Coordinates of C-alpha atoms in Angstrom, one line a residue:
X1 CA -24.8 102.3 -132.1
X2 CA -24.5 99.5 -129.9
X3 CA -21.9 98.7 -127.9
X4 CA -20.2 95.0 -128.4
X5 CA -17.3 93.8 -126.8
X6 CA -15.9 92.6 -129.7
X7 CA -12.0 92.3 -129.9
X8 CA -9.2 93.0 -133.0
X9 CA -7.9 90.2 -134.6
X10 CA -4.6 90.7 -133.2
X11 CA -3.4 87.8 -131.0
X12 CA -0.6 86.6 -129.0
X13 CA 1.8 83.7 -130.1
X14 CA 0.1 80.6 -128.3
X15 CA 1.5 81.0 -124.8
X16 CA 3.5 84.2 -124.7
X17 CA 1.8 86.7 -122.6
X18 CA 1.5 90.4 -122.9
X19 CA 4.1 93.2 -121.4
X20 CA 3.1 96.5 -120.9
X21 CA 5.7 98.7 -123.0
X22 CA 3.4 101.6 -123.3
X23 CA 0.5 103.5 -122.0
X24 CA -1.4 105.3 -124.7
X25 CA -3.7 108.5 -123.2
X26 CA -6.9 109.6 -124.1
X27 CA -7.3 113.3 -124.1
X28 CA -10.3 114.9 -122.8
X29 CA -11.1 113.8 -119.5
X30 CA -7.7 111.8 -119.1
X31 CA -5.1 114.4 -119.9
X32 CA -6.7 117.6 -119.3
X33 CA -10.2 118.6 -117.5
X34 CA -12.0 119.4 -120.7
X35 CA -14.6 116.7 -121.0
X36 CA -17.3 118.5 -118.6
X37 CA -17.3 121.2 -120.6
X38 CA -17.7 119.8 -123.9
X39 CA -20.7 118.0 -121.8
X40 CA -22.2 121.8 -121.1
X41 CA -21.8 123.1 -124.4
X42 CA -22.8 120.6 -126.5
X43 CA -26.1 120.7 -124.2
X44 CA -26.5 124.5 -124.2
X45 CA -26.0 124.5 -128.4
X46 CA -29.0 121.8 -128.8
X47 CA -31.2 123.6 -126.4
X48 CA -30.6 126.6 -128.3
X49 CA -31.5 125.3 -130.8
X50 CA -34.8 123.5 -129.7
X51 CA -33.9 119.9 -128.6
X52 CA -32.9 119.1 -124.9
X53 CA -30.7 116.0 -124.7
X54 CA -30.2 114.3 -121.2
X55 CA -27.5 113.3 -119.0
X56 CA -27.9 109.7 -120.1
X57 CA -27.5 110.5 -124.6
X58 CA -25.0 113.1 -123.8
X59 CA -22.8 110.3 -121.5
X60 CA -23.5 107.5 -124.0
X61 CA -22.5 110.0 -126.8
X62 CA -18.7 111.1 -125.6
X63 CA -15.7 110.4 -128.0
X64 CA -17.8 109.6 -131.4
X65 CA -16.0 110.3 -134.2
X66 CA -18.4 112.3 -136.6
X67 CA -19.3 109.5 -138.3
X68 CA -21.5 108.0 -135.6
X69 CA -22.4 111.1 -133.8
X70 CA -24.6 112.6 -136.7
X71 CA -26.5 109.7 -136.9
X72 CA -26.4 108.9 -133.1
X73 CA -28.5 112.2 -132.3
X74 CA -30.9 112.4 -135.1
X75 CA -31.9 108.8 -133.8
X76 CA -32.4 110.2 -130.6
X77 CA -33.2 113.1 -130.9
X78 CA -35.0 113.4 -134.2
X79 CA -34.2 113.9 -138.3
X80 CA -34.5 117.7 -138.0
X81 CA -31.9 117.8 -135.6
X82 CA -29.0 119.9 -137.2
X83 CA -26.2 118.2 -136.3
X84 CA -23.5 120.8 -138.1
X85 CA -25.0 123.4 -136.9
X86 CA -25.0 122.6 -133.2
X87 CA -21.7 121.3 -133.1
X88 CA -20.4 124.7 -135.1
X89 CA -21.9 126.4 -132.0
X90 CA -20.8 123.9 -129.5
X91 CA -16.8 124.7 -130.9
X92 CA -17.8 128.3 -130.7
X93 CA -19.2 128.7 -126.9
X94 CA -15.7 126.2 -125.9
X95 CA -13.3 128.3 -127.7
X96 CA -14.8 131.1 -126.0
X97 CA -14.9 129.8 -122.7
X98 CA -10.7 128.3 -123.4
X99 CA -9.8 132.1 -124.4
X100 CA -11.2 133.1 -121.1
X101 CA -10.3 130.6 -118.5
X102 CA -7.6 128.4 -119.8
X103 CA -7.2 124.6 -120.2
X104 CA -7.1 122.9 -117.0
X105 CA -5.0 119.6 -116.4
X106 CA -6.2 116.8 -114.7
X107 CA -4.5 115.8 -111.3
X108 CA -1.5 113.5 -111.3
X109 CA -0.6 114.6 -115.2
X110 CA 2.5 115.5 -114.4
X111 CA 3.5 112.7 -111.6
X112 CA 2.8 109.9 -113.6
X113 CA 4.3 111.2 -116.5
X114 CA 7.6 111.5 -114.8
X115 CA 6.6 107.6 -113.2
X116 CA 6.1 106.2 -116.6
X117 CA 9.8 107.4 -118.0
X118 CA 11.1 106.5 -114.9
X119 CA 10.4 102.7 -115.0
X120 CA 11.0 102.7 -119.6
X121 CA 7.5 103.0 -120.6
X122 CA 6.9 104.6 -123.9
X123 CA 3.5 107.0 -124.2
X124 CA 1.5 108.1 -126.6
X125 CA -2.1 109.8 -126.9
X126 CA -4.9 108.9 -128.9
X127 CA -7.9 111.3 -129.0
X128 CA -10.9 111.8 -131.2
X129 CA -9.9 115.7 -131.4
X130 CA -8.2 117.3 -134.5
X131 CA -4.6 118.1 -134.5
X132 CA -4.6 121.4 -134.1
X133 CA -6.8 121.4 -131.0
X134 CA -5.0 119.0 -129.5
X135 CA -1.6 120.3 -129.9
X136 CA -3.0 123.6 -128.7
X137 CA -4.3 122.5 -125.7
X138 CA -1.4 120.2 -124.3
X139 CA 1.0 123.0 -125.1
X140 CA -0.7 125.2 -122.8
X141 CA -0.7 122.9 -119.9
X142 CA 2.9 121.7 -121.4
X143 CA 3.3 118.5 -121.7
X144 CA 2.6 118.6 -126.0
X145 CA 6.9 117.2 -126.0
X146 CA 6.2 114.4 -123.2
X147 CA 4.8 111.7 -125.7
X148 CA 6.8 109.4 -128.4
X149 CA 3.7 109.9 -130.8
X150 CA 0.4 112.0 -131.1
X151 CA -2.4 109.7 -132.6
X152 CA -5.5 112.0 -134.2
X153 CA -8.9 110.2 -135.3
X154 CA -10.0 113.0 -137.2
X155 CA -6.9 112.0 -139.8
X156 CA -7.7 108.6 -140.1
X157 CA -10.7 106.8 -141.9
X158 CA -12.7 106.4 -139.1
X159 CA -13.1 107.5 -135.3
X160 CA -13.8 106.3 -131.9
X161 CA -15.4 103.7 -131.4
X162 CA -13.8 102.1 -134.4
X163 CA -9.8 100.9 -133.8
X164 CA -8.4 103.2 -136.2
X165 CA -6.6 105.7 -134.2
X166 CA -5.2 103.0 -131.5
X167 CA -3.8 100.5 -133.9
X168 CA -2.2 103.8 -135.8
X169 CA -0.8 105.0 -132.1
X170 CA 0.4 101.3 -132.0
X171 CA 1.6 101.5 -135.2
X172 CA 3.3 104.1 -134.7
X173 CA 5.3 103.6 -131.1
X174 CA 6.5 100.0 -132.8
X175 CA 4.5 97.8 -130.2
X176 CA 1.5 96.1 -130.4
X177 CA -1.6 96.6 -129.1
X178 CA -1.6 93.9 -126.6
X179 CA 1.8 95.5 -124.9
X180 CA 0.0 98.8 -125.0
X181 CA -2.5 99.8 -121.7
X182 CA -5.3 102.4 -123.2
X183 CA -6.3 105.3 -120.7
X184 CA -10.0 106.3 -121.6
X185 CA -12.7 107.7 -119.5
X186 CA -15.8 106.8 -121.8
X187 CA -17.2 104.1 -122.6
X188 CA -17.2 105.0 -127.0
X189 CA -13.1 105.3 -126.4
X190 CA -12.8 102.3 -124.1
X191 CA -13.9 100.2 -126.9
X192 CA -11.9 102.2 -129.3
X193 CA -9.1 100.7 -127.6
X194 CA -10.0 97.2 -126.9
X195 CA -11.4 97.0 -130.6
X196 CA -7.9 97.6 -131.0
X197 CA -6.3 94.9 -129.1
X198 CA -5.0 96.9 -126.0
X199 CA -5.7 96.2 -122.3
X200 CA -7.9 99.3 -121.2
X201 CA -8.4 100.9 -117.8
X202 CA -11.0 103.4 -117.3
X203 CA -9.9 106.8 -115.3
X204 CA -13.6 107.6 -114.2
X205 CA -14.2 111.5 -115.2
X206 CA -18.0 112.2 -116.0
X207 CA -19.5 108.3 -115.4
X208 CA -18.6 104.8 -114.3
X209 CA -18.1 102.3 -117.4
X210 CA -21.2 100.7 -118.7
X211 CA -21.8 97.2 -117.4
X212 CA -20.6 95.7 -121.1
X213 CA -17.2 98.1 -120.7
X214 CA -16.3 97.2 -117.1
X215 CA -16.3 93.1 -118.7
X216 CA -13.2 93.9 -120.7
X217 CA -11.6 96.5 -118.2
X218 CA -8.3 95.8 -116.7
X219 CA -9.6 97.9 -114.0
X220 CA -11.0 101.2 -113.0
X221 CA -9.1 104.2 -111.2
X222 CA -9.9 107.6 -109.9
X223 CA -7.1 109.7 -111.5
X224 CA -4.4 108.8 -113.2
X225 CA -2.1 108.1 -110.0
X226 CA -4.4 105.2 -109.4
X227 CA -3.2 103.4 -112.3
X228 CA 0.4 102.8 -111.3
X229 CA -0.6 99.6 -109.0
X230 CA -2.7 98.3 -112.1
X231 CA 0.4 98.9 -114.4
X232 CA 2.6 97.0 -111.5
X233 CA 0.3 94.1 -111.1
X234 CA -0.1 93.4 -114.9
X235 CA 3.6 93.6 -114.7
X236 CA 4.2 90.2 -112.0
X237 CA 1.1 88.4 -114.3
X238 CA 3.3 88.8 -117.2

């Protein structure tokens, strides 16, 4: 699937600009340090089961809904590829590997958490990961309660990098997308969110945005600490 730039329909009265009210979190890779290892598996269950993706398909591939993903590899990586079947074992060799070692959270979680409250901003996640899994894995690092509203793709019509699942977190917090900043760390959710109608900064995990991301970006940070002076200087352009 190629990646456009194009933006929701939503707009802004003719000169009113936008206000940050909330920051709505990706999951993986934002919130807690789980992207790397869906990376690994999802390249150990294809080579197991004869096809060898490379960095470059498995980068470009991170946060597709189902959807897009099934078709996305068998046009890489040909018709015969299995796409069920590799992702059953993918979920297999991560659950595993969770039951052993835990889910990680990312540095600064907790800090900016507290920052956001602190100075009124509401927060929300949107994530292309089931409900279940998701409320599994921010319990354990517990911050599952921290958030006004817990957006899902897998419950709505379609995923990442469709708008579905921000304009339901959006929705759903009572603001709209253009007071809303999106936290994503691929490129597939980045234009989930801007799709959407949100401003979008990338907190770089696996990659750096593609050059076509980066031209909608607000801006780029290294953890999530790093996005405090981008949230104060979208707040004196307002």
């Amino acid at each position: 699937m190629e990646l456009t730039a194009a933006r929701g329909s939503l707009r802004l009265p003719q000169g009113e600009k936008a206000m940050i009210k909330a920051v709505i979190f990706d999951m993986d890779g934002i919130l807690i340090d789980t992207e790397k290892y869906l990376y690994r598996y999802w390249k150990q269950a294809a080579q197991e089961a004869g096809f060898d993706p490379t960095h470059e398909q498995l980068l470009r591939f991170r946060s597709f809904a189902k959807e897009y993903a099934e078709p996305y590899f068998k046009e890489q990586l040909g018709q015969e590829f299995d796409y069920t079947a590799v992702r059953a074992r993918r979920m297999e060799l991560i659950r595993r590997h969770m039951a052993e070692h835990g889910v990680e959270k990312k540095p600064g979680v907790d800090e900016f958490l507290n920052w956001l409250t602190e100075n009124g901003y509401k927060k929300a996640v949107s994530t292309a990961s089931d409900a279940e899994r998701t409320k599994d894995y921010l319990t354990q690092v517990g911050i599952y309660d921290r958030f006004d509203q817990i957006a899902c793709a897998p419950s709505l019509p379609h995923g990442k990098p469709m708008p579905d699942v921000y304009l339901y977190a959006c929705e759903q917090i009572k603001e709209r997308p253009e007071d809303c900043l999106a936290l994503e760390d691929s490129d597939n959710g980045a234009l989930s969110a801007h799709r959407a109608g949100c401003h979008v900064v990338m907190v770089k995990d696996l990659a750096e945005p593609l050059p076509e991301t980066a031209a909608f970006l607000e801006g780029t940070a290294e953890n999530l600490l790093e996005v405090i002076p981008i949230l104060e200087r979208m707040k004196t352009e307002a």
